CSV table of C-alpha atoms (C1' of nucleotides) in Angstrom, one decimal:
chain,number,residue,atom,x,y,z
A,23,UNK,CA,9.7,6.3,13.9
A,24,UNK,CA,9.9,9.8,14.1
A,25,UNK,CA,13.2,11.5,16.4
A,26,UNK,CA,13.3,9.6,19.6
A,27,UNK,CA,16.9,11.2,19.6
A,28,UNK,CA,18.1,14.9,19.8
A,29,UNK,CA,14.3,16.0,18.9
A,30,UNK,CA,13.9,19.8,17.9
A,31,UNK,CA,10.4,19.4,18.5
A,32,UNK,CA,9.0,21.2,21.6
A,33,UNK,CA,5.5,20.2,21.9
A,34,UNK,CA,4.6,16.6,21.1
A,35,UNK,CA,3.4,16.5,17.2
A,36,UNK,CA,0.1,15.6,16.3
A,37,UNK,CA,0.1,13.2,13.8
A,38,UNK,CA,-3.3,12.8,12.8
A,39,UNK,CA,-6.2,15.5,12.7
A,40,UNK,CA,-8.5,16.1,16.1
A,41,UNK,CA,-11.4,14.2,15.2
A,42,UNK,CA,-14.5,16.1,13.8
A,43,UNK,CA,-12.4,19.1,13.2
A,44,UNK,CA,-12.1,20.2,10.0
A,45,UNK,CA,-8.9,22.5,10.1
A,46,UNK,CA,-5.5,20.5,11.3
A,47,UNK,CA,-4.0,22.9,12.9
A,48,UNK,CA,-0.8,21.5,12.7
A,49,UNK,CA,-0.4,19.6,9.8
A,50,UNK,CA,3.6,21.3,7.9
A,51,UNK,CA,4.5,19.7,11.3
A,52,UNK,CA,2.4,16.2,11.1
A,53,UNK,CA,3.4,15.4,7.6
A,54,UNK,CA,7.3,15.8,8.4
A,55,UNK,CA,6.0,13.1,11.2
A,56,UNK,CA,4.6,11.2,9.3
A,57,UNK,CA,6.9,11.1,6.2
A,58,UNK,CA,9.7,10.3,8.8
A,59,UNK,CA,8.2,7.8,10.2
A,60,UNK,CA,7.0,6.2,6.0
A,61,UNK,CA,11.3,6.4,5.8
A,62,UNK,CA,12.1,4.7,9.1
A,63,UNK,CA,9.8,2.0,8.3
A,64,UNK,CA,10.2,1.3,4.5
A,65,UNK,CA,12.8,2.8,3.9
A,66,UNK,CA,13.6,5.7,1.2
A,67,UNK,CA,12.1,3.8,-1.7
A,68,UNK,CA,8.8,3.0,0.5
A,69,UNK,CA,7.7,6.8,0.4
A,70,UNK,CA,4.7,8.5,-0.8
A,71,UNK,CA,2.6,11.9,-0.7
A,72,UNK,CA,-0.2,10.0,-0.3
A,73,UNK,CA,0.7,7.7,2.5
A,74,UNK,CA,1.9,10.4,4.4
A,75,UNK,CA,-1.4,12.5,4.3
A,76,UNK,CA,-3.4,9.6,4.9
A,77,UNK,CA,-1.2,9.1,8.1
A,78,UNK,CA,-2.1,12.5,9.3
A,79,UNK,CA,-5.8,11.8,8.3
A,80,UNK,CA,-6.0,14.1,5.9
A,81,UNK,CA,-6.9,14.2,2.0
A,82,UNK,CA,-4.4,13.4,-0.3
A,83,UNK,CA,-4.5,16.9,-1.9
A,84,UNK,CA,-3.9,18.7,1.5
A,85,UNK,CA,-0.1,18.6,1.2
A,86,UNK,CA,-0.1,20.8,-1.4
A,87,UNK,CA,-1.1,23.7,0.4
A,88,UNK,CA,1.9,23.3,2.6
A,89,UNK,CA,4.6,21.9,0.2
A,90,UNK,CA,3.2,22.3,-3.0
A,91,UNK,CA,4.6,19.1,-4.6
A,92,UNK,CA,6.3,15.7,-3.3
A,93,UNK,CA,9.6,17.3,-3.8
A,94,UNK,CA,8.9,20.3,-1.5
A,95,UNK,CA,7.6,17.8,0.9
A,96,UNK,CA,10.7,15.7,0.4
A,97,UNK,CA,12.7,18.8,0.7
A,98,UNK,CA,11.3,19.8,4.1
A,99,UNK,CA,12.1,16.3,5.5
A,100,UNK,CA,15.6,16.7,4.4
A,101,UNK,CA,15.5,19.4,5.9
A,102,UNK,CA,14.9,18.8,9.2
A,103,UNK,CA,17.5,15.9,9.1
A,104,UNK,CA,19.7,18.2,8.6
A,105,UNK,CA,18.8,20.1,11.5
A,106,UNK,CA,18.7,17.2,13.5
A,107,UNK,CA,22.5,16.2,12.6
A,108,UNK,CA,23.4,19.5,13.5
A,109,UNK,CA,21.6,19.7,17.0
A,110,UNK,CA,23.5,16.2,17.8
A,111,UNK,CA,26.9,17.5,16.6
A,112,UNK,CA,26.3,21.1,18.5
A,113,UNK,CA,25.4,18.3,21.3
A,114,UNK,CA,28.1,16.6,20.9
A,115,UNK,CA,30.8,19.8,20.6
A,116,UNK,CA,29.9,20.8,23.6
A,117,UNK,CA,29.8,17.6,25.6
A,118,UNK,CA,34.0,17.2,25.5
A,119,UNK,CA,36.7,19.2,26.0
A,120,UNK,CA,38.6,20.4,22.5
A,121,UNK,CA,41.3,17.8,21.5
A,122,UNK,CA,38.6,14.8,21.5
A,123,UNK,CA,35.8,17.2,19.8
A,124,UNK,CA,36.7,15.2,15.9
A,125,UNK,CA,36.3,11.9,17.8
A,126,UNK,CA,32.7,12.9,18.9
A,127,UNK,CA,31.9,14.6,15.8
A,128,UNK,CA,32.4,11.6,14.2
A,129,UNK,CA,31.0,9.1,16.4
A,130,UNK,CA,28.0,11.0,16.0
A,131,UNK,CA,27.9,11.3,12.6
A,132,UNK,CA,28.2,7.6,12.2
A,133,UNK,CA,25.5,6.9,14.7
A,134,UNK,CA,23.3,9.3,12.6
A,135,UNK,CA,23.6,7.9,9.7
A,136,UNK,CA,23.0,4.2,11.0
A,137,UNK,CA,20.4,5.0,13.1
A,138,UNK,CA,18.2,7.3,10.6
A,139,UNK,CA,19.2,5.2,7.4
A,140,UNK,CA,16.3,6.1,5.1
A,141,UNK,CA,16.6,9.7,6.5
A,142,UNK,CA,20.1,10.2,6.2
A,143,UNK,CA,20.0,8.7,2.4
A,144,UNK,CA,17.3,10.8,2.0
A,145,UNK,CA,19.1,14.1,2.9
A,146,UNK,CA,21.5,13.6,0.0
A,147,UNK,CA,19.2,12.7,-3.1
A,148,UNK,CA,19.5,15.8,-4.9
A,149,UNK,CA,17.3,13.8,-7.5
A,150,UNK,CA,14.0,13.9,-5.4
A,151,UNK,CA,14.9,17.1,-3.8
A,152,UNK,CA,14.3,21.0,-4.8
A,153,UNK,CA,18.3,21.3,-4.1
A,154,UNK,CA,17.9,25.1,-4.8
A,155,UNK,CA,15.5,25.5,-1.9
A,156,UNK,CA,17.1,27.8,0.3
A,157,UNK,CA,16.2,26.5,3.9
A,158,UNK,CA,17.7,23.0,3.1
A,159,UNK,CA,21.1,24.3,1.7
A,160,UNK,CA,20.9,26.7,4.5
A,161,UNK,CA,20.3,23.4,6.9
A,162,UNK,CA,23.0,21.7,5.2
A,163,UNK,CA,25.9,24.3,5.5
A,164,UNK,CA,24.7,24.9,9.4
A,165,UNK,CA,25.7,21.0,9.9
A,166,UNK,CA,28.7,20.9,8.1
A,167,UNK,CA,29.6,24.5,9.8
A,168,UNK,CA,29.6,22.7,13.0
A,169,UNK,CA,31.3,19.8,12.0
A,170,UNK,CA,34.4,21.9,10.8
A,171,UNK,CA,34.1,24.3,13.6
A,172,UNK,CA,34.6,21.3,15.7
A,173,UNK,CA,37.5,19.7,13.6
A,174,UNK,CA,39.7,23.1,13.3
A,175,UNK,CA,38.9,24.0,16.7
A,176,UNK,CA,38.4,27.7,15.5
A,177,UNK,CA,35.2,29.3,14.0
A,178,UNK,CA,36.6,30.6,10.6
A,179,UNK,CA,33.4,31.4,8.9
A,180,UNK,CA,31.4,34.4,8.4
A,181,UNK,CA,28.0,32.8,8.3
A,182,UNK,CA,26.4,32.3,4.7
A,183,UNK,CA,29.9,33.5,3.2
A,184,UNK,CA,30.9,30.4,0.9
A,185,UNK,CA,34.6,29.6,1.5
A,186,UNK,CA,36.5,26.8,0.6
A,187,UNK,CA,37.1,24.2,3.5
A,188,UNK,CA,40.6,22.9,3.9
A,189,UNK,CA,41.2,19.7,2.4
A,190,UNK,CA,41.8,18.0,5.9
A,191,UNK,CA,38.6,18.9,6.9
A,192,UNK,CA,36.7,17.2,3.8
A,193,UNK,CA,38.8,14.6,4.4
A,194,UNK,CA,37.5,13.9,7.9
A,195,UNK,CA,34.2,14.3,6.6
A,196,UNK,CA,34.7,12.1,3.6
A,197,UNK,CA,36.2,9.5,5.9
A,198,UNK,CA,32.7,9.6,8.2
A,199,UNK,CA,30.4,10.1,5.5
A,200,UNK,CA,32.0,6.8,3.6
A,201,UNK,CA,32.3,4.8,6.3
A,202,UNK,CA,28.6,5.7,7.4
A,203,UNK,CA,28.0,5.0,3.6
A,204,UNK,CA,29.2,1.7,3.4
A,205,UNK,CA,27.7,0.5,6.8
A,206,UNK,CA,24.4,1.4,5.9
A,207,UNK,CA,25.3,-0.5,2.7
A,208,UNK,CA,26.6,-3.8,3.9
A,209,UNK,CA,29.7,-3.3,2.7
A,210,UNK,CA,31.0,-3.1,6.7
A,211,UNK,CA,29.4,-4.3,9.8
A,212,UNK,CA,29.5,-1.8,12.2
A,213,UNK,CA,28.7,-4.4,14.9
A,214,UNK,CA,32.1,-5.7,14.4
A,215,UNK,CA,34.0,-5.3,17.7
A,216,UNK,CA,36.3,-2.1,18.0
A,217,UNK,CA,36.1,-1.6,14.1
A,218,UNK,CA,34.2,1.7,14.0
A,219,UNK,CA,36.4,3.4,17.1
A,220,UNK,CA,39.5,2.0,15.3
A,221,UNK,CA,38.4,3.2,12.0
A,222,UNK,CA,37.3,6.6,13.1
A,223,UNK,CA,41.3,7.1,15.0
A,224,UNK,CA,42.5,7.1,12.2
A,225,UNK,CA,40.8,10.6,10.7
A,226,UNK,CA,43.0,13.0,9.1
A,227,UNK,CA,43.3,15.8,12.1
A,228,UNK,CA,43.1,19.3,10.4
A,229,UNK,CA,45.3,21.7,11.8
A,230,UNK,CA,44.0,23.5,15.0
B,28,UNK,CA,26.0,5.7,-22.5
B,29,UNK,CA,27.4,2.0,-22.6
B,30,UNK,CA,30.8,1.6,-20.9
B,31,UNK,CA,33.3,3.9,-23.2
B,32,UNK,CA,36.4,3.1,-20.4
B,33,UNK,CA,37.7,-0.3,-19.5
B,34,UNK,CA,35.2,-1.9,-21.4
B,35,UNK,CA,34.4,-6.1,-20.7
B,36,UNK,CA,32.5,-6.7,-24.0
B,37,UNK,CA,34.3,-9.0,-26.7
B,38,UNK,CA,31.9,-7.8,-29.4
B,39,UNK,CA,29.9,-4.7,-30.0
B,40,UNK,CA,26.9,-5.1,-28.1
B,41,UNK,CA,23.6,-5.1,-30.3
B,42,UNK,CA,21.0,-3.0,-28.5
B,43,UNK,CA,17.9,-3.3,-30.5
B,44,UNK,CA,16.7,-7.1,-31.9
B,45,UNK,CA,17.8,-7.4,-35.5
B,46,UNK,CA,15.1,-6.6,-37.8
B,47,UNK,CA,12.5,-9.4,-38.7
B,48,UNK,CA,14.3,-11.8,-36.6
B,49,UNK,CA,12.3,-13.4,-33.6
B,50,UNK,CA,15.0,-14.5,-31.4
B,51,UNK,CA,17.1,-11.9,-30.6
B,52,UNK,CA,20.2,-13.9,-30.2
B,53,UNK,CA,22.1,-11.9,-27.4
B,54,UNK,CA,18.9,-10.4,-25.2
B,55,UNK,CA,20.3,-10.7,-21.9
B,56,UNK,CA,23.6,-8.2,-22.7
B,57,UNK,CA,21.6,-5.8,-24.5
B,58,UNK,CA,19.5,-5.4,-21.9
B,59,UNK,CA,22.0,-5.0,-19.4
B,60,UNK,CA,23.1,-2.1,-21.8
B,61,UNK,CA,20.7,-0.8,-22.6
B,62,UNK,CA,20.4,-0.3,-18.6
B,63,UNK,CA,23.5,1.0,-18.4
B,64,UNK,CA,22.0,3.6,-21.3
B,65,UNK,CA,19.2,4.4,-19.2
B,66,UNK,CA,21.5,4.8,-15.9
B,67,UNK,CA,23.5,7.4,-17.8
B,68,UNK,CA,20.4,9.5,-19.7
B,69,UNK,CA,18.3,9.4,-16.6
B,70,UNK,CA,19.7,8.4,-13.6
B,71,UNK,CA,18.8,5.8,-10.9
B,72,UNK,CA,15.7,7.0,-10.5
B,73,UNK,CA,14.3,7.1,-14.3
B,74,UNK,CA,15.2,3.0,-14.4
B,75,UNK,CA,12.3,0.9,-15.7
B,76,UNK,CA,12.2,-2.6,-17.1
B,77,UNK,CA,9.9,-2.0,-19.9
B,78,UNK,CA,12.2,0.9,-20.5
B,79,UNK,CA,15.5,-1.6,-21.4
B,80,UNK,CA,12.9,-3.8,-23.0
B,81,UNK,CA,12.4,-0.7,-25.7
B,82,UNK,CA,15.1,0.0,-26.0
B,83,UNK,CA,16.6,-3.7,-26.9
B,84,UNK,CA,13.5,-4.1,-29.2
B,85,UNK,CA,11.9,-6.7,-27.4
B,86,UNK,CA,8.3,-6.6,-25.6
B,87,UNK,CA,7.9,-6.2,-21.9
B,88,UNK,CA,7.7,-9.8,-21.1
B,89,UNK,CA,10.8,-10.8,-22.7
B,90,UNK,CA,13.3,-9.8,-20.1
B,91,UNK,CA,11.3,-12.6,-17.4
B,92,UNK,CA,12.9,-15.2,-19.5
B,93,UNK,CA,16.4,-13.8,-18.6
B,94,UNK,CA,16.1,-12.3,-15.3
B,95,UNK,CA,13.1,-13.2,-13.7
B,96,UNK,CA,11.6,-9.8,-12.4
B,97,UNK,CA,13.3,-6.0,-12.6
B,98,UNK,CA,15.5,-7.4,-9.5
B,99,UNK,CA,17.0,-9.6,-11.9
B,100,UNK,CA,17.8,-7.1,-14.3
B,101,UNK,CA,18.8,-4.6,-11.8
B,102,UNK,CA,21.4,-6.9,-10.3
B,103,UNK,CA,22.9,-7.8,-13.1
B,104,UNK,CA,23.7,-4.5,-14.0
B,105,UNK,CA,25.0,-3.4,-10.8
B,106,UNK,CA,27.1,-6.7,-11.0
B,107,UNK,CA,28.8,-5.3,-14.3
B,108,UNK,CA,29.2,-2.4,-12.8
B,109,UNK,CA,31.1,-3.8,-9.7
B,110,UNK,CA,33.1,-6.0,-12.7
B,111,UNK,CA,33.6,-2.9,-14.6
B,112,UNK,CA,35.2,-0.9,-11.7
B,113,UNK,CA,37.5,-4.4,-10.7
B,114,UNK,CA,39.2,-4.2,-14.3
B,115,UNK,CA,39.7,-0.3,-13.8
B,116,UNK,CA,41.5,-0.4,-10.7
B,117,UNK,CA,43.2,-3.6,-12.1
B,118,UNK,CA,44.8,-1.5,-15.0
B,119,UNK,CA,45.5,1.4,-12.4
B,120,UNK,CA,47.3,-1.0,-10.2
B,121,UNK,CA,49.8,-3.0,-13.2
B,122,UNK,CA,50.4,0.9,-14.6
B,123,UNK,CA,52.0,1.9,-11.4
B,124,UNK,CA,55.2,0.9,-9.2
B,125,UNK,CA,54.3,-0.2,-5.7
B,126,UNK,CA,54.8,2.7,-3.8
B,127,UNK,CA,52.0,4.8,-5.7
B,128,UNK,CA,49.3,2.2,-6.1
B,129,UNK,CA,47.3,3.6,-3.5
B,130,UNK,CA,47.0,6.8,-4.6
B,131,UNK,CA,46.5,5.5,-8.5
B,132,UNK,CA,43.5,3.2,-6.3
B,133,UNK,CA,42.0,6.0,-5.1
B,134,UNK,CA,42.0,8.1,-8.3
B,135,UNK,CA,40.3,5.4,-10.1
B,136,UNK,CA,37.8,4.8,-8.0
B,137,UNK,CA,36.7,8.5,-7.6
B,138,UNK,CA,36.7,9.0,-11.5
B,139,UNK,CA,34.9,5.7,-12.0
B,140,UNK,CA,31.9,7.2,-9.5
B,141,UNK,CA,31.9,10.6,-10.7
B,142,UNK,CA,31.9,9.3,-14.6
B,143,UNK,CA,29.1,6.6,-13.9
B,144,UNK,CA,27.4,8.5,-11.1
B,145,UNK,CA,24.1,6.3,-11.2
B,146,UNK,CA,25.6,3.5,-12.3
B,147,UNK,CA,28.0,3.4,-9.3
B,148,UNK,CA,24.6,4.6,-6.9
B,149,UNK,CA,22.5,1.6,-7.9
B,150,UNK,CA,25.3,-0.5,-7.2
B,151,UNK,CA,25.0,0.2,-3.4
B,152,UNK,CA,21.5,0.8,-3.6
B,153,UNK,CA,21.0,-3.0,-1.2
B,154,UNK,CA,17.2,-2.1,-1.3
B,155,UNK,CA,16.7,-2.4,-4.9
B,156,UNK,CA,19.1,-5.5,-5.6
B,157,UNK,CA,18.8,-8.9,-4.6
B,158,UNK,CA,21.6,-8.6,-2.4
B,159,UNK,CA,22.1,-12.6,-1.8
B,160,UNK,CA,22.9,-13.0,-5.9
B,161,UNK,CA,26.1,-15.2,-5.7
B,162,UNK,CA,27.5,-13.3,-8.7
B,163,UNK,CA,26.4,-9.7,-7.4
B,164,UNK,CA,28.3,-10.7,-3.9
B,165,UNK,CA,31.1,-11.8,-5.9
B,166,UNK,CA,32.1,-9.1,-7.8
B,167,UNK,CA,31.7,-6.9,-5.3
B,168,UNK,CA,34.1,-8.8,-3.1
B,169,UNK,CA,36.8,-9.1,-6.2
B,170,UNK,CA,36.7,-5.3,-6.5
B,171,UNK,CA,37.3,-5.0,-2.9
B,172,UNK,CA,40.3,-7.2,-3.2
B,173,UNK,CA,41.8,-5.2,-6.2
B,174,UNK,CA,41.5,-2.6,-3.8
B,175,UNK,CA,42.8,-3.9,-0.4
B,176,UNK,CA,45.6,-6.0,-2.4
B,177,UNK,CA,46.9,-2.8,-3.3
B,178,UNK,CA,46.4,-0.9,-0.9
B,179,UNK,CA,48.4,-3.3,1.6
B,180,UNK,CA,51.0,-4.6,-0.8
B,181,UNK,CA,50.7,-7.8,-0.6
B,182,UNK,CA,47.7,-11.0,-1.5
B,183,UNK,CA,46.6,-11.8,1.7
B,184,UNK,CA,43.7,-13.1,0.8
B,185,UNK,CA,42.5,-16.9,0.3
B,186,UNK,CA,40.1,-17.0,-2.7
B,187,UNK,CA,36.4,-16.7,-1.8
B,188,UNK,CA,37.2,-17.3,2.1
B,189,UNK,CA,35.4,-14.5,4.4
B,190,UNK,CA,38.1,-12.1,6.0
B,191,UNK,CA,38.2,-9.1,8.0
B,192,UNK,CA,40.4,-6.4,6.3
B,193,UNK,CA,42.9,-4.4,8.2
B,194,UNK,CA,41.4,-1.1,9.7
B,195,UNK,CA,43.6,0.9,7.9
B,196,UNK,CA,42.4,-1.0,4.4
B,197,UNK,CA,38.7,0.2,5.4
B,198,UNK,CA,39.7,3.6,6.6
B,199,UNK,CA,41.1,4.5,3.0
B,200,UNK,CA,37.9,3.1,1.4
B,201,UNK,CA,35.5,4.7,3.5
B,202,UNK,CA,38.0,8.0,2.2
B,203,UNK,CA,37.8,7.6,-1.3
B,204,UNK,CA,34.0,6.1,-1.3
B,205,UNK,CA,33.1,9.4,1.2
B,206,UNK,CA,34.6,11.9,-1.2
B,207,UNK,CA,32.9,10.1,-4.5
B,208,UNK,CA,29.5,10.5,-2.7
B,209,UNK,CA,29.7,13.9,-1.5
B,210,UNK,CA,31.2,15.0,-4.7
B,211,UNK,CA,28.5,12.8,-6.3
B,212,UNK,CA,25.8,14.5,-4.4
B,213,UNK,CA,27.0,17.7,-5.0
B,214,UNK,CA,28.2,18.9,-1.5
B,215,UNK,CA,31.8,18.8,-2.8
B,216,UNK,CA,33.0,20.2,-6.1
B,217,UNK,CA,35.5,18.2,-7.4
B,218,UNK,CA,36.7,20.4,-10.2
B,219,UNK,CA,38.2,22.9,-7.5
B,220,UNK,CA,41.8,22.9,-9.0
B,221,UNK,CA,43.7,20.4,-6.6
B,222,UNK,CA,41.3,19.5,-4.1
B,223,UNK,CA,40.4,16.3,-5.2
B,224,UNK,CA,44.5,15.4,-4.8
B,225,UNK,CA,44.8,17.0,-2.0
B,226,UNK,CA,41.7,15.4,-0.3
B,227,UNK,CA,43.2,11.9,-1.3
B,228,UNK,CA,47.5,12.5,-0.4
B,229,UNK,CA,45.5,12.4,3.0
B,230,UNK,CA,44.6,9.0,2.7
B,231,UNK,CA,45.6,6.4,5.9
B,232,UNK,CA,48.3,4.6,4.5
B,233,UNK,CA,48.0,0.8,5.5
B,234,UNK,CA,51.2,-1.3,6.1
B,235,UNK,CA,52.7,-2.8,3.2
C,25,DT,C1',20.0,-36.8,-44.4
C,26,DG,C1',15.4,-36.0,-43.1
C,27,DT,C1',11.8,-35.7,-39.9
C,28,DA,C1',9.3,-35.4,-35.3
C,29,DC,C1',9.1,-33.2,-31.4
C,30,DA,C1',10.5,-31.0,-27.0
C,31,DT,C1',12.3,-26.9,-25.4
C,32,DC,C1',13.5,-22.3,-25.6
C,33,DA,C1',12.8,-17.4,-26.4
C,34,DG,C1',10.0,-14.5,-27.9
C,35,DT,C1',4.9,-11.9,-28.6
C,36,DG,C1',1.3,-8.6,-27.5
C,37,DA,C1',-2.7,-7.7,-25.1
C,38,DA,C1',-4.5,-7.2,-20.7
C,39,DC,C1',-4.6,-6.5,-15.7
C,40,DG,C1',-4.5,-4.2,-11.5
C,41,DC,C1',-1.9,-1.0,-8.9
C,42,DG,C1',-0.7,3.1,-6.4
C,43,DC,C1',0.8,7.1,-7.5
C,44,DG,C1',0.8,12.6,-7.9
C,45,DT,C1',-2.0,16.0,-9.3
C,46,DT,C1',-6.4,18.6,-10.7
C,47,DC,C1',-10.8,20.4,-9.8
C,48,DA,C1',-14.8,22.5,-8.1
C,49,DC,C1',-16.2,22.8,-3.7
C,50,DT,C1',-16.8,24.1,1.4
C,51,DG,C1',-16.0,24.9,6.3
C,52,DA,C1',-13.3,27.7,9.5
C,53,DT,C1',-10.8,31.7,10.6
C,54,DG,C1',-9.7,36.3,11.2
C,55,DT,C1',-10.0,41.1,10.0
C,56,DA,C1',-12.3,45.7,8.8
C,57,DC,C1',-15.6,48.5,10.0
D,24,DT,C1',-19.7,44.0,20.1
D,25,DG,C1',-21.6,42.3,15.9
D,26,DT,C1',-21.6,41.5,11.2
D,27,DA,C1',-19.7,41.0,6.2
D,28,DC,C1',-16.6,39.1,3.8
D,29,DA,C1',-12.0,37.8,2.0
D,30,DT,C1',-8.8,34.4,2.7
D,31,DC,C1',-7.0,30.2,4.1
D,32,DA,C1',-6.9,25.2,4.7
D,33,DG,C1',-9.3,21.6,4.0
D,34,DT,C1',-12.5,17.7,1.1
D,35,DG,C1',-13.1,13.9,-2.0
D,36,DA,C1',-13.9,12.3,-6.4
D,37,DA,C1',-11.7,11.8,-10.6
D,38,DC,C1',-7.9,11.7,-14.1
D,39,DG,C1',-4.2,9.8,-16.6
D,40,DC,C1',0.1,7.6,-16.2
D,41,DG,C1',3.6,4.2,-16.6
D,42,DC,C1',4.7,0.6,-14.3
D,43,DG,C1',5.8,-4.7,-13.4
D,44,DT,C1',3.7,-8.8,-14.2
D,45,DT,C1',0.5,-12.5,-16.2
D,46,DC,C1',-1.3,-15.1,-19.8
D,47,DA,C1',-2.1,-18.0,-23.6
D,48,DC,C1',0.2,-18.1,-27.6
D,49,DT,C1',3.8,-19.0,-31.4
D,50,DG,C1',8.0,-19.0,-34.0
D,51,DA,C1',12.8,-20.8,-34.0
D,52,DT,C1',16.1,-24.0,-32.6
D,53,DG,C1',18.3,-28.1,-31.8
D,54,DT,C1',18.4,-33.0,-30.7
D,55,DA,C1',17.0,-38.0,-31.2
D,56,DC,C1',16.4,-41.4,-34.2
DNA sequence: TGTACATCAGTGAACGCGCGTTCACTGATGTAC
DNA sequence: TGTACATCAGTGAACGCGCGTTCACTGATGTAC
């Protein structure tokens, strides 16, 4: 399925080519589509180059104009997840007043992560990604920017200066991102009533 | 590598068949080793059955008589790993008094992840595994009570019976599992000079 | 103690599969003049 | 405003790859008598 939440997209995407034209028009956009859509439905595993293109109705060779390889297609996926967890953190921040902005950060982390599984595991497999590509570690510091904006309640950073985050703060995080990890794992069912709210209260609160 | 910490095997594993002999006498532990090898050399991803089966000295149809299919295999590593990491955390727990057993917990667990990294992925890797192996669900579950008996203090648990853990007890797994991943997937560096124990004094402490 | 025979644990060749990528190509687009 | 031409974004057939699994088979083991 491709974002039904917090889309980025402004104009509907266009998954596969106008019939009887020969140029797509739109097809960087389609094949993120489509490969989200290849991870929502089979999972991280279930991907391919060539499924995605023939989802777009395209030749299996036409990606490579775009992304080059699988991994830069890959790459550009992870991407946009990552842009995507930021919009619905930046959503979230700004949705409740300062002392509850951790809670929301986190609950919508966690939801995230259960509701984009394939996506979300996806976004962290340095193996199958080009991790030196800039826009995805530039995607990946803007969503962890908000999220520690959000948990200090001050924003510390000069933007693309690396610092050091305070250990409360990747404690918070680790505390999401395991929980969110285990979920999507079995190891925890989410479902279970209270658990994830009770969980989540007790995050380490980083200093204001 | 095959486990060099905290290791199960009685007898020195014998990776490749003996030469000129037909049976190989101890084929189903040599190939879970030499998964393990593979694990380690080439990560989750560069896995393949006919890959263990090379390197135990044994043709690609031998492993079916053990394991069925590359599920087989790849559970039963995944269950020695989960088996592996229950012993460590057993010796962390008799080494300490009660009061630090937590924290000694924790430590384990993060340098069993970060020195096993694909080993400790593919054991959460659900998609891969045949998740409803009675063994695989087993020692997952004793790990977990290594873990929650000393994080609470105390054996609360009835052998084999289903139980919901306190949410304090998951709270300081999803911690220590959060911070192995992120360190594991690089968005952490865990050889900052205190970080990672000051990450985990932050750990939820559950009633004794 | 020796022999017959069922069972077990291997062989190794072959199969089909979908994959990512390559290649020579062509249609469409847009820019220079 | 029209034309030439470079560039861009596609085609589609083909390649080679390693994979997991299947198959008919055989060597080794161990048990019954």
């Amino acid at each position: 399925m491709r974002p039904n939440v917090n889309a980025v997209k402004i104009k509907e995407p266009r998954l596969a080519k106008p019939r009887g034209r020969y140029h797509h028009g739109g097809l960087r956009e389609a094949l993120i589509d489509a490969g989200e859509d290849i991870l929502a439905e089979r999972g991280a595993e279930g991907f391919s180059l060539r499924e995605a293109a023939r989802r777009a109705g395209v030749s299996p060779a036409a990606p490579a104009h775009h992304f080059g390889d699988v991994r830069g297609l890959l790459t550009a996926i992870a991407t946009r997840g990552f842009e995507e967890l930021a919009n619905a953190l930046s959503k979230a921040e700004q949705e409740v007043g300062p002392e509850s902005r951790l809670a929301a950060m986190a609950a919508t982390y966690v939801e995230f992560a259960l509701q984009r599984g394939a996506l979300f595991t996806l976004m962290w497999r340095r193996q199958t990604l080009d991790i030196a590509n800039p826009d995805y570690l530039a995607a990946g510091r803007a969503a962890f920017n908000v999220f520690e904006r959000a948990a200090t309640g001050r924003d510390v950073r000069v933007p693309d200066a690396p610092h050091t985050p305070a250990p409360a703060v990747l404690a918070a995080w680790s505390l999401i991102h395991g929980y969110a990890r285990l979920a999507l794992d079995g190891a925890i069912d989410p479902s279970t009533p209270g658990l994830t709210q009770s969980v989540l209260a007790l995050l380490p609160k980083p200093a204001g």
